[in-house]
């Protein structure tokens, strides 16, 4: 719900942020867009969206993320995955960033991370750019006016894209810096206009805080049956695996498309909006997401458009293939009003297997689910990056390693306990290639994937006959209504079965090599489920 300007109980002066130009607290989405257009940050497109480019950073900068190494987090941060920053260097960075802000306007949004009032975190976002305020207003949960009047931030994000960090002075890697100080409850972002850093900084923060409350934070989408929140499903997956597309099922209610928590009360969305990829987006395939690109205040990042007609080019990746739109959940007609769901009956782990080895769907035991959750497999394909000439495996543990401040086993154990308590059925779904690897085979038909998911979610697939996959050991259905049975046996889709066997052996070894680092930390049943 949009409100006009509402002044909170705590002002920036109270936080030691002084000497600024104009400070705008909790502007509405319309006012933020108007301010952004007036400041020349972007333009208004057809139908009223905000069109913007983000400069040299068209995606996240994971190598520029740091955690301040303070005694309170020394024993809980996964330091191998989260480079440390010295507290003294952080203090210099903080002082220099506030000095840089003096005389400049600031846009403040006071928001919630988390739809469940019992667990949400109060987050203040201070931005130099009005459109960053618009973006994060869409992506987090928006308080009511009565809540804003007494809002006291738990954590504060200060984002100053025009600030350039000094690696020698600030203890970072480049002019771009994203750093979290848990002791001071501050997140500083500088040197990048890419708005996704705001969103993912909050997700990383919640990934650290939630486990202490017994909550499993998840990089997943979620939906439930219409009128039946008890029938909830979650979809884990890395970028490009279909997480947003497959959860946006018109026959089900969308809880959220990217970040959720699983508490003793059930599933809750961390966010209040969606951040969808738009490259090659089509109205026929994803009509509701497509429609948001022509709605007022939708933020459209880095999409090429005609300078005269403002027509959008959904296929032009000359700026980046990571073109995106950000919009509030209420822009989707079947979105949940509450952002809440029950304990999931089904857990879907999505992977895009460019090797053409994995079946389109497989049923996992709880131990196998832990194995694939810790593995977090998908694959890059030839042409996506310079030097990539054949499929390359990507193992991003917990389906979100860049956002995991704690060791993977912490999240794995939480998920394991939740599955054991609530009895969810787990599935591995391959949205990648069949009939051969990338370049030889073809992409898994989306119609088949949707039919298999429908059968999994309505319970009918569980009643099917299954075979044991000889390479990975999981159960694979031998038939499903509406699906070519040959698809369910990947080896049969290859013209050369021996070539399939060689590719499968190669992929199994990749899984085994990657998983070796987790073996000292996992239970015996998960070790037994390990392949290779």
Short mmCIF file of C-alpha atoms in Angstrom, two decimals:
data_model
loop_
_atom_site.label_atom_id
_atom_site.label_comp_id
_atom_site.label_asym_id
_atom_site.label_seq_id
_atom_site.Cartn_x
_atom_site.Cartn_y
_atom_site.Cartn_z
CA UNK A 1 0.00 0.00 0.00
CA UNK A 2 1.38 3.42 -0.98
CA UNK A 3 1.42 6.33 1.44
CA UNK A 4 2.70 9.85 1.05
CA UNK A 5 5.62 11.21 3.01
CA UNK A 6 5.55 9.91 6.58
CA UNK A 7 8.23 11.00 9.04
CA UNK A 8 9.40 8.18 11.31
CA UNK A 9 10.27 8.39 14.96
CA UNK A 10 14.01 8.34 14.20
CA UNK A 11 15.59 10.85 11.81
CA UNK A 12 18.92 10.56 10.03
CA UNK A 13 20.37 13.20 12.38
CA UNK A 14 19.69 10.80 15.24
CA UNK A 15 21.88 8.27 13.45
CA UNK A 16 24.77 10.67 12.99
CA UNK A 17 24.03 11.33 9.33
CA UNK A 18 24.15 15.11 9.16
CA UNK A 19 24.87 17.97 6.78
CA UNK A 20 22.76 16.58 3.96
CA UNK A 21 20.74 18.51 1.41
CA UNK A 22 17.04 17.67 1.32
CA UNK A 23 16.00 14.45 3.04
CA UNK A 24 12.86 12.72 1.79
CA UNK A 25 11.30 10.19 4.17
CA UNK A 26 9.05 7.42 2.85
CA UNK A 27 7.92 9.01 -0.39
CA UNK A 28 5.27 7.11 -2.32
CA UNK A 29 6.25 5.17 -5.42
CA UNK A 30 4.76 7.84 -7.67
CA UNK A 31 6.69 10.62 -5.90
CA UNK A 32 9.94 8.65 -6.03
CA UNK A 33 9.56 8.11 -9.76
CA UNK A 34 8.77 11.78 -10.30
CA UNK A 35 11.89 12.74 -8.32
CA UNK A 36 14.02 10.30 -10.30
CA UNK A 37 12.77 11.64 -13.62
CA UNK A 38 13.27 15.25 -12.50
CA UNK A 39 16.84 14.44 -11.45
CA UNK A 40 17.60 12.87 -14.83
CA UNK A 41 18.21 9.42 -13.34
CA UNK A 42 16.05 7.80 -16.02
CA UNK A 43 12.93 8.33 -18.09
CA UNK A 44 9.29 7.36 -18.01
CA UNK A 45 8.33 4.72 -20.57
CA UNK A 46 5.13 3.71 -22.29
CA UNK A 47 2.42 3.05 -19.74
CA UNK A 48 4.43 4.68 -16.95
CA UNK A 49 7.37 2.40 -16.05
CA UNK A 50 10.72 3.87 -15.08
CA UNK A 51 13.48 3.08 -17.59
CA UNK A 52 17.04 3.23 -16.28
CA UNK A 53 20.53 2.02 -17.06
CA UNK A 54 22.96 1.10 -14.29
CA UNK A 55 26.29 2.04 -15.88
CA UNK A 56 29.22 -0.34 -15.88
CA UNK A 57 27.64 -2.57 -13.20
CA UNK A 58 24.76 -4.47 -14.78
CA UNK A 59 24.82 -7.21 -12.17
CA UNK A 60 26.01 -7.91 -8.65
CA UNK A 61 29.67 -7.59 -7.64
CA UNK A 62 30.14 -10.67 -5.42
CA UNK A 63 33.92 -10.26 -5.19
CA UNK A 64 33.42 -6.83 -3.61
CA UNK A 65 31.29 -8.06 -0.67
CA UNK A 66 32.77 -8.07 2.84
CA UNK A 67 31.81 -8.74 6.45
CA UNK A 68 33.39 -6.74 9.24
CA UNK A 69 35.31 -9.15 11.45
CA UNK A 70 34.04 -8.38 14.95
CA UNK A 71 34.06 -10.69 18.02
CA UNK A 72 30.29 -11.19 17.94
CA UNK A 73 30.42 -12.91 14.52
CA UNK A 74 33.92 -14.42 14.60
CA UNK A 75 32.71 -17.97 15.19
CA UNK A 76 29.56 -17.93 13.04
CA UNK A 77 30.55 -16.41 9.69
CA UNK A 78 31.64 -18.66 6.82
CA UNK A 79 34.86 -16.72 6.25
CA UNK A 80 35.94 -18.76 3.22
CA UNK A 81 32.87 -17.40 1.44
CA UNK A 82 32.71 -13.95 3.08
CA UNK A 83 35.97 -11.97 2.94
CA UNK A 84 36.60 -10.07 6.18
CA UNK A 85 37.08 -6.34 6.61
CA UNK A 86 38.99 -4.87 9.53
CA UNK A 87 36.74 -2.84 11.90
CA UNK A 88 39.08 0.14 11.76
CA UNK A 89 38.95 0.15 7.94
CA UNK A 90 35.16 0.01 8.11
CA UNK A 91 35.08 3.04 10.40
CA UNK A 92 37.17 5.01 7.91
CA UNK A 93 34.93 3.88 5.06
CA UNK A 94 31.81 4.86 7.01
CA UNK A 95 33.20 8.30 7.87
CA UNK A 96 34.32 8.93 4.29
CA UNK A 97 30.98 7.87 2.87
CA UNK A 98 29.06 10.18 5.22
CA UNK A 99 31.43 13.03 4.35
CA UNK A 100 30.80 12.35 0.66
CA UNK A 101 27.04 12.54 1.29
CA UNK A 102 27.16 16.03 2.84
CA UNK A 103 25.17 18.51 0.80
CA UNK A 104 23.55 15.78 -1.26
CA UNK A 105 19.88 14.83 -1.21
CA UNK A 106 18.89 11.53 0.39
CA UNK A 107 15.86 9.31 0.00
CA UNK A 108 14.89 7.23 3.03
CA UNK A 109 12.61 4.21 2.93
CA UNK A 110 11.64 2.45 6.16
CA UNK A 111 10.62 -1.10 5.31
CA UNK A 112 10.23 -4.63 6.63
CA UNK A 113 12.23 -7.67 5.64
CA UNK A 114 9.74 -10.50 6.15
CA UNK A 115 5.98 -10.89 5.81
CA UNK A 116 5.49 -12.60 9.18
CA UNK A 117 5.23 -9.90 11.89
CA UNK A 118 6.69 -12.34 14.42
CA UNK A 119 10.00 -12.53 12.58
CA UNK A 120 10.34 -9.51 10.30
CA UNK A 121 13.34 -7.18 10.53
CA UNK A 122 12.96 -3.38 10.39
CA UNK A 123 15.30 -2.09 7.67
CA UNK A 124 16.03 1.54 6.84
CA UNK A 125 17.42 2.15 3.34
CA UNK A 126 19.16 5.47 2.72
CA UNK A 127 19.83 6.07 -0.96
CA UNK A 128 21.49 8.77 -3.01
CA UNK A 129 19.30 7.93 -6.02
CA UNK A 130 15.54 8.34 -5.94
CA UNK A 131 15.06 5.34 -8.21
CA UNK A 132 16.94 3.12 -5.77
CA UNK A 133 14.34 4.17 -3.22
CA UNK A 134 11.61 3.20 -5.69
CA UNK A 135 13.26 -0.15 -6.35
CA UNK A 136 13.67 -1.16 -2.72
CA UNK A 137 10.17 0.11 -1.89
CA UNK A 138 8.87 -2.45 -4.39
CA UNK A 139 11.13 -5.28 -3.23
CA UNK A 140 10.68 -5.12 0.56
CA UNK A 141 7.50 -5.09 2.64
CA UNK A 142 5.82 -1.70 2.97
CA UNK A 143 4.60 -0.72 6.46
CA UNK A 144 1.25 0.91 7.12
CA UNK A 145 1.27 4.62 7.95
CA UNK A 146 0.59 3.87 11.61
CA UNK A 147 3.65 1.60 11.72
CA UNK A 148 5.88 4.20 10.09
CA UNK A 149 5.08 6.76 12.77
CA UNK A 150 6.90 4.64 15.35
CA UNK A 151 9.43 2.95 13.06
CA UNK A 152 12.85 2.34 14.61
CA UNK A 153 15.34 0.66 12.26
CA UNK A 154 17.12 -2.48 13.38
CA UNK A 155 19.56 -2.32 10.45
CA UNK A 156 20.39 0.57 8.14
CA UNK A 157 21.65 0.37 4.56
CA UNK A 158 23.49 3.41 3.18
CA UNK A 159 23.88 3.22 -0.59
CA UNK A 160 25.96 5.90 -2.34
CA UNK A 161 26.74 4.92 -5.96
CA UNK A 162 28.80 8.06 -6.62
CA UNK A 163 31.18 7.19 -3.77
CA UNK A 164 34.38 5.47 -4.91
CA UNK A 165 36.12 3.31 -2.34
CA UNK A 166 39.91 3.30 -2.00
CA UNK A 167 41.21 -0.28 -1.55
CA UNK A 168 44.31 0.81 0.36
CA UNK A 169 42.40 3.16 2.66
CA UNK A 170 39.25 1.10 3.12
CA UNK A 171 40.52 -2.47 3.04
CA UNK A 172 38.45 -3.53 0.04
CA UNK A 173 39.22 -4.84 -3.46
CA UNK A 174 38.13 -2.05 -5.80
CA UNK A 175 36.22 1.23 -6.01
CA UNK A 176 33.04 -0.82 -5.49
CA UNK A 177 32.25 -2.04 -1.99
CA UNK A 178 29.38 -3.85 -0.24
CA UNK A 179 30.08 -4.44 3.45
CA UNK A 180 28.01 -5.57 6.43
CA UNK A 181 28.84 -4.68 10.02
CA UNK A 182 26.64 -6.84 12.24
CA UNK A 183 27.92 -5.22 15.42
CA UNK A 184 26.98 -1.71 14.25
CA UNK A 185 23.90 -2.90 12.34
CA UNK A 186 25.06 -1.15 9.19
CA UNK A 187 25.40 -2.11 5.53
CA UNK A 188 27.40 0.22 3.27
CA UNK A 189 27.20 0.08 -0.53
CA UNK A 190 29.27 2.28 -2.80
CA UNK A 191 30.55 2.49 -6.35
CA UNK A 192 27.70 0.66 -8.10
CA UNK A 193 24.32 1.75 -9.43
CA UNK A 194 23.04 -1.81 -9.74
CA UNK A 195 19.94 -1.83 -7.51
CA UNK A 196 20.03 -5.58 -6.92
CA UNK A 197 22.78 -5.00 -4.34
CA UNK A 198 20.12 -3.44 -2.08
CA UNK A 199 17.85 -6.46 -2.34
CA UNK A 200 20.54 -9.08 -1.91
CA UNK A 201 22.12 -7.26 1.02
CA UNK A 202 18.84 -7.63 2.90
CA UNK A 203 18.60 -11.29 1.89
CA UNK A 204 22.13 -11.92 3.12
CA UNK A 205 21.29 -10.15 6.37
CA UNK A 206 18.21 -12.32 6.91
CA UNK A 207 20.23 -15.41 6.03
CA UNK A 208 22.45 -14.58 8.99
CA UNK A 209 19.78 -13.55 11.49
CA UNK A 210 17.06 -16.14 10.87
CA UNK A 211 18.89 -19.36 11.84
CA UNK A 212 19.30 -18.08 15.40
CA UNK A 213 15.49 -18.09 15.59
CA UNK A 214 15.26 -21.60 14.18
CA UNK A 215 14.10 -20.30 10.80
CA UNK A 216 15.33 -21.77 7.53
CA UNK A 217 16.06 -18.90 5.07
CA UNK A 218 15.69 -20.03 1.47
CA UNK A 219 16.61 -18.80 -2.00
CA UNK A 220 13.37 -20.06 -3.47
CA UNK A 221 10.03 -19.13 -4.95
CA UNK A 222 6.82 -20.40 -3.36
CA UNK A 223 3.15 -20.84 -4.14
CA UNK A 224 0.10 -22.60 -2.73
CA UNK A 225 -3.17 -23.99 -4.02
CA UNK A 226 -5.89 -21.37 -4.44
CA UNK A 227 -7.74 -21.00 -1.17
CA UNK A 228 -5.56 -23.63 0.50
CA UNK A 229 -2.31 -22.27 2.02
CA UNK A 230 -1.72 -25.70 3.57
CA UNK A 231 -0.91 -27.01 0.08
CA UNK A 232 2.33 -25.05 -0.29
CA UNK A 233 5.29 -25.75 -2.60
CA UNK A 234 8.75 -24.17 -2.65
CA UNK A 235 11.05 -24.00 -5.66
CA UNK A 236 14.80 -23.77 -5.04
CA UNK A 237 16.92 -22.75 -7.99
CA UNK A 238 19.75 -20.60 -9.28
CA UNK A 239 19.30 -17.91 -11.91
CA UNK A 240 18.02 -19.27 -15.22
CA UNK A 241 16.52 -22.50 -13.89
CA UNK A 242 12.88 -21.34 -14.06
CA UNK A 243 12.24 -20.41 -10.43
CA UNK A 244 10.11 -17.36 -11.26
CA UNK A 245 8.45 -18.85 -14.34
CA UNK A 246 7.40 -22.17 -12.83
CA UNK A 247 6.10 -20.73 -9.55
CA UNK A 248 3.94 -18.22 -11.46
CA UNK A 249 1.27 -20.85 -12.07
CA UNK A 250 -2.17 -19.30 -12.75
CA UNK A 251 -3.75 -22.32 -11.05
CA UNK A 252 -1.97 -21.51 -7.79
CA UNK A 253 -1.42 -18.45 -5.56
CA UNK A 254 2.06 -16.89 -5.74
CA UNK A 255 3.59 -16.31 -2.31
CA UNK A 256 6.82 -14.90 -3.71
CA UNK A 257 9.38 -15.41 -6.45
CA UNK A 258 12.80 -15.41 -4.76
CA UNK A 259 13.32 -15.32 -0.96
CA UNK A 260 11.44 -17.00 1.89
CA UNK A 261 11.74 -18.21 5.45
CA UNK A 262 10.43 -21.49 6.88
CA UNK A 263 9.49 -21.14 10.54
CA UNK A 264 7.47 -23.24 12.97
CA UNK A 265 4.45 -21.36 11.61
CA UNK A 266 5.10 -22.15 7.92
CA UNK A 267 6.47 -20.28 4.91
CA UNK A 268 6.72 -16.49 4.72
CA UNK A 269 7.98 -14.24 1.95
CA UNK A 270 10.90 -11.98 2.81
CA UNK A 271 9.89 -9.54 0.09
CA UNK A 272 6.99 -7.44 -1.12
CA UNK A 273 7.79 -7.52 -4.82
CA UNK A 274 9.46 -9.35 -7.69
CA UNK A 275 12.66 -8.82 -9.65
CA UNK A 276 12.15 -10.72 -12.88
CA UNK A 277 14.48 -11.26 -15.81
CA UNK A 278 13.11 -9.73 -19.02
CA UNK A 279 15.52 -10.94 -21.70
CA UNK A 280 13.43 -12.74 -24.36
CA UNK A 281 10.30 -12.22 -22.25
CA UNK A 282 7.10 -12.96 -24.19
CA UNK A 283 3.50 -12.07 -23.42
CA UNK A 284 2.39 -15.50 -24.63
CA UNK A 285 4.65 -17.39 -22.20
CA UNK A 286 4.54 -15.09 -19.16
CA UNK A 287 1.66 -12.65 -19.67
CA UNK A 288 1.54 -11.18 -16.17
CA UNK A 289 5.26 -10.48 -15.86
CA UNK A 290 5.23 -9.02 -19.37
CA UNK A 291 2.30 -6.76 -18.48
CA UNK A 292 4.19 -5.25 -15.54
CA UNK A 293 6.66 -3.74 -18.02
CA UNK A 294 3.94 -1.31 -19.07
CA UNK A 295 2.66 -0.37 -15.61
CA UNK A 296 3.38 2.87 -13.69
CA UNK A 297 6.39 2.73 -11.36
CA UNK A 298 7.71 -0.64 -12.54
CA UNK A 299 11.50 -0.26 -12.64
CA UNK A 300 13.00 -1.58 -15.88
CA UNK A 301 16.77 -1.97 -15.77
CA UNK A 302 19.12 -1.92 -18.75
CA UNK A 303 16.56 -2.72 -21.42
CA UNK A 304 17.30 -1.25 -24.83
CA UNK A 305 14.45 0.88 -26.13
CA UNK A 306 13.70 3.14 -29.10
CA UNK A 307 14.63 6.69 -28.03
CA UNK A 308 11.68 8.19 -29.96
CA UNK A 309 8.85 5.71 -29.58
CA UNK A 310 10.08 4.22 -26.26
CA UNK A 311 9.24 0.76 -27.58
CA UNK A 312 11.06 -1.86 -25.48
CA UNK A 313 13.34 -4.42 -27.12
CA UNK A 314 13.05 -7.56 -25.03
CA UNK A 315 15.63 -9.42 -27.14
CA UNK A 316 18.51 -6.92 -27.26
CA UNK A 317 21.26 -7.98 -24.84
CA UNK A 318 23.82 -5.42 -26.02
CA UNK A 319 23.85 -3.75 -22.60
CA UNK A 320 23.50 -7.01 -20.67
CA UNK A 321 21.61 -10.29 -20.77
CA UNK A 322 20.63 -9.47 -17.17
CA UNK A 323 17.80 -7.10 -18.08
CA UNK A 324 15.19 -6.99 -15.32
CA UNK A 325 11.96 -5.45 -14.11
CA UNK A 326 11.08 -4.75 -10.47
CA UNK A 327 7.48 -4.36 -9.35
CA UNK A 328 5.29 -4.85 -6.26
CA UNK A 329 3.60 -8.21 -5.79
CA UNK A 330 0.14 -6.70 -6.18
CA UNK A 331 0.91 -6.20 -9.89
CA UNK A 332 0.45 -10.00 -10.23
CA UNK A 333 -3.23 -10.93 -10.13
CA UNK A 334 -2.80 -14.26 -8.31
CA UNK A 335 -0.29 -13.02 -5.73
CA UNK A 336 -0.89 -13.65 -2.05
CA UNK A 337 -2.12 -10.70 0.00
CA UNK A 338 -0.32 -11.94 3.11
CA UNK A 339 2.92 -13.44 1.78
CA UNK A 340 2.28 -16.44 4.03
CA UNK A 341 1.84 -20.15 3.40
CA UNK A 342 1.74 -23.41 5.30
CA UNK A 343 4.52 -25.95 5.71
CA UNK A 344 5.42 -27.13 2.20
CA UNK A 345 4.00 -30.43 1.01
CA UNK A 346 6.43 -30.43 -1.92
CA UNK A 347 9.98 -29.13 -2.28
CA UNK A 348 11.20 -28.66 -5.85
CA UNK A 349 14.92 -28.30 -6.58
CA UNK A 350 15.40 -26.82 -10.04
CA UNK A 351 18.49 -27.36 -12.15
CA UNK A 352 19.38 -26.48 -15.73
CA UNK A 353 21.50 -29.46 -16.81
CA UNK A 354 23.27 -28.45 -20.01
CA UNK A 355 24.97 -31.88 -20.10
CA UNK A 356 21.67 -33.54 -21.05
CA UNK A 357 22.05 -36.25 -18.40
CA UNK A 358 19.44 -35.65 -15.68
CA UNK A 359 15.80 -36.77 -16.10
CA UNK A 360 13.13 -34.05 -16.30
CA UNK A 361 11.92 -34.99 -12.80
CA UNK A 362 13.16 -37.31 -10.05
CA UNK A 363 11.87 -38.09 -6.57
CA UNK A 364 14.44 -37.68 -3.80
CA UNK A 365 14.72 -39.30 -0.40
CA UNK A 366 15.35 -36.80 2.43
CA UNK A 367 19.05 -37.74 2.40
CA UNK A 368 19.25 -37.28 -1.37
CA UNK A 369 17.49 -33.93 -0.99
CA UNK A 370 20.22 -32.83 1.42
CA UNK A 371 22.86 -33.99 -1.04
CA UNK A 372 21.39 -31.98 -3.92
CA UNK A 373 20.65 -28.99 -1.68
CA UNK A 374 24.28 -28.81 -0.54
CA UNK A 375 25.45 -29.39 -4.13
CA UNK A 376 23.25 -26.66 -5.66
CA UNK A 377 23.97 -27.78 -9.22
CA UNK A 378 23.19 -26.02 -12.46
CA UNK A 379 25.39 -25.35 -15.50
CA UNK A 380 26.72 -22.61 -17.73
CA UNK A 381 26.43 -23.13 -21.46
CA UNK A 382 28.76 -22.31 -24.33
CA UNK A 383 28.57 -18.68 -25.39
CA UNK A 384 27.35 -17.28 -22.07
CA UNK A 385 30.85 -16.26 -21.04
CA UNK A 386 34.04 -15.71 -22.92
CA UNK A 387 36.08 -18.92 -23.12
CA UNK A 388 33.17 -21.23 -22.32
CA UNK A 389 33.13 -23.68 -25.24
CA UNK A 390 31.24 -26.59 -23.65
CA UNK A 391 28.87 -27.00 -20.70
CA UNK A 392 30.44 -26.10 -17.38
CA UNK A 393 29.05 -27.18 -14.01
CA UNK A 394 28.11 -24.57 -11.45
CA UNK A 395 27.79 -25.76 -7.86
CA UNK A 396 26.34 -23.00 -5.67
CA UNK A 397 25.64 -24.57 -2.30
CA UNK A 398 22.13 -24.15 -0.88
CA UNK A 399 21.22 -22.72 -4.30
CA UNK A 400 22.62 -19.36 -3.20
CA UNK A 401 26.24 -19.42 -2.01
CA UNK A 402 26.85 -15.67 -2.62
CA UNK A 403 24.17 -14.87 -0.02
CA UNK A 404 25.17 -17.41 2.65
CA UNK A 405 26.98 -15.78 5.59
CA UNK A 406 26.98 -19.02 7.61
CA UNK A 407 28.45 -22.37 6.67
CA UNK A 408 26.28 -24.47 4.30
CA UNK A 409 25.79 -27.21 6.88
CA UNK A 410 23.83 -24.76 9.07
CA UNK A 411 21.21 -24.31 6.36
CA UNK A 412 21.33 -27.96 5.37
CA UNK A 413 20.59 -29.08 8.93
CA UNK A 414 17.68 -26.63 9.21
CA UNK A 415 16.17 -27.93 6.00
CA UNK A 416 16.78 -31.53 7.05
CA UNK A 417 14.97 -30.94 10.35
CA UNK A 418 12.05 -29.22 8.63
CA UNK A 419 11.61 -32.05 6.15
CA UNK A 420 11.79 -34.64 8.93
CA UNK A 421 9.20 -32.77 11.01
CA UNK A 422 6.71 -31.93 8.28
CA UNK A 423 7.21 -34.76 5.80
CA UNK A 424 7.61 -32.81 2.56
CA UNK A 425 8.11 -34.75 -0.68
CA UNK A 426 11.25 -33.64 -2.53
CA UNK A 427 11.74 -33.52 -6.29
CA UNK A 428 14.67 -32.66 -8.56
CA UNK A 429 13.49 -31.00 -11.79
CA UNK A 430 15.77 -30.54 -14.80
CA UNK A 431 14.75 -27.62 -17.03
CA UNK A 432 17.92 -27.96 -19.12
CA UNK A 433 18.73 -30.18 -22.09
CA UNK A 434 17.54 -33.53 -23.41
CA UNK A 435 18.61 -35.64 -26.39
CA UNK A 436 22.19 -34.45 -26.03
CA UNK A 437 24.17 -31.72 -24.37
CA UNK A 438 23.83 -28.03 -25.13
CA UNK A 439 24.62 -27.51 -28.80
CA UNK A 440 23.46 -30.99 -29.78
CA UNK A 441 20.27 -31.71 -27.86
CA UNK A 442 17.24 -29.51 -27.31
CA UNK A 443 15.84 -27.61 -24.34
CA UNK A 444 13.44 -29.54 -22.14
CA UNK A 445 9.91 -28.70 -23.38
CA UNK A 446 8.28 -26.28 -20.93
CA UNK A 447 4.95 -28.04 -21.55
CA UNK A 448 6.42 -31.31 -20.28
CA UNK A 449 7.97 -29.61 -17.25
CA UNK A 450 4.66 -27.99 -16.33
CA UNK A 451 2.78 -31.30 -16.74
CA UNK A 452 5.26 -33.11 -14.50
CA UNK A 453 5.12 -30.37 -11.86
CA UNK A 454 1.32 -30.38 -11.91
CA UNK A 455 1.32 -34.13 -11.34
CA UNK A 456 3.89 -33.80 -8.55
CA UNK A 457 1.92 -31.07 -6.78
CA UNK A 458 -1.49 -32.72 -7.05
CA UNK A 459 -0.09 -36.01 -5.72
CA UNK A 460 -0.78 -38.14 -8.78
CA UNK A 461 2.89 -38.51 -9.75
CA UNK A 462 3.71 -40.11 -6.41
CA UNK A 463 1.34 -42.94 -7.33
CA UNK A 464 3.24 -43.71 -10.54
CA UNK A 465 5.66 -46.55 -11.19
CA UNK A 466 9.27 -45.49 -10.67
CA UNK A 467 12.63 -46.82 -11.83
CA UNK A 468 15.97 -46.35 -10.07
CA UNK A 469 18.36 -44.08 -11.95
CA UNK A 470 21.62 -46.04 -12.40
CA UNK A 471 23.84 -42.95 -12.17
CA UNK A 472 22.33 -40.92 -9.33
CA UNK A 473 20.22 -43.46 -7.46
CA UNK A 474 17.04 -41.41 -7.28
CA UNK A 475 13.57 -42.55 -8.39
CA UNK A 476 12.35 -41.57 -11.86
CA UNK A 477 8.72 -41.99 -12.99
CA UNK A 478 8.33 -44.17 -16.06
CA UNK A 479 5.18 -42.42 -17.29
CA UNK A 480 3.12 -39.28 -16.78
CA UNK A 481 0.00 -38.11 -18.58
CA UNK A 482 0.82 -35.53 -21.23
CA UNK A 483 4.56 -36.29 -21.30
CA UNK A 484 6.47 -38.25 -23.94
CA UNK A 485 7.73 -41.30 -22.05
CA UNK A 486 11.08 -41.13 -23.87
CA UNK A 487 11.82 -37.84 -22.09
CA UNK A 488 11.67 -39.66 -18.76
CA UNK A 489 14.60 -41.87 -19.79
CA UNK A 490 17.34 -39.44 -20.90
CA UNK A 491 19.56 -42.17 -22.32
CA UNK A 492 16.80 -43.11 -24.77
CA UNK A 493 16.69 -39.55 -26.12
CA UNK A 494 20.33 -39.63 -27.21
CA UNK A 495 21.17 -40.95 -30.70
CA UNK A 496 24.35 -42.46 -29.26
CA UNK A 497 23.69 -44.24 -25.91
CA UNK A 498 27.41 -44.77 -25.35
CA UNK A 499 27.96 -41.03 -25.60
CA UNK A 500 25.24 -40.53 -22.97
CA UNK A 501 26.95 -43.02 -20.66
CA UNK A 502 30.26 -41.18 -20.99
CA UNK A 503 28.59 -37.83 -20.32
CA UNK A 504 26.75 -39.25 -17.30
CA UNK A 505 29.96 -40.67 -15.85
CA UNK A 506 31.62 -37.29 -16.31
CA UNK A 507 28.80 -35.45 -14.51
CA UNK A 508 28.70 -37.96 -11.65
CA UNK A 509 32.42 -37.38 -11.08
CA UNK A 510 31.87 -33.61 -11.03
CA UNK A 511 29.22 -34.02 -8.34
CA UNK A 512 31.48 -36.30 -6.33
CA UNK A 513 34.48 -33.98 -6.54
CA UNK A 514 32.41 -30.98 -5.50
CA UNK A 515 30.76 -32.76 -2.57
CA UNK A 516 34.00 -33.98 -1.00
CA UNK A 517 34.35 -30.75 1.00
CA UNK A 518 31.06 -31.36 2.84
CA UNK A 519 31.71 -34.98 3.86
CA UNK A 520 33.35 -34.12 7.22
CA UNK A 521 30.31 -32.09 8.29
CA UNK A 522 27.31 -34.21 7.29
CA UNK A 523 25.29 -37.09 8.71
CA UNK A 524 25.96 -40.70 7.72
CA UNK A 525 22.66 -41.00 5.82
CA UNK A 526 23.59 -38.04 3.61
CA UNK A 527 27.05 -39.55 3.07
CA UNK A 528 25.34 -42.76 2.01
CA UNK A 529 23.25 -40.81 -0.51
CA UNK A 530 26.37 -39.28 -2.08
CA UNK A 531 27.08 -40.41 -5.61
CA UNK A 532 30.31 -41.31 -7.32
#
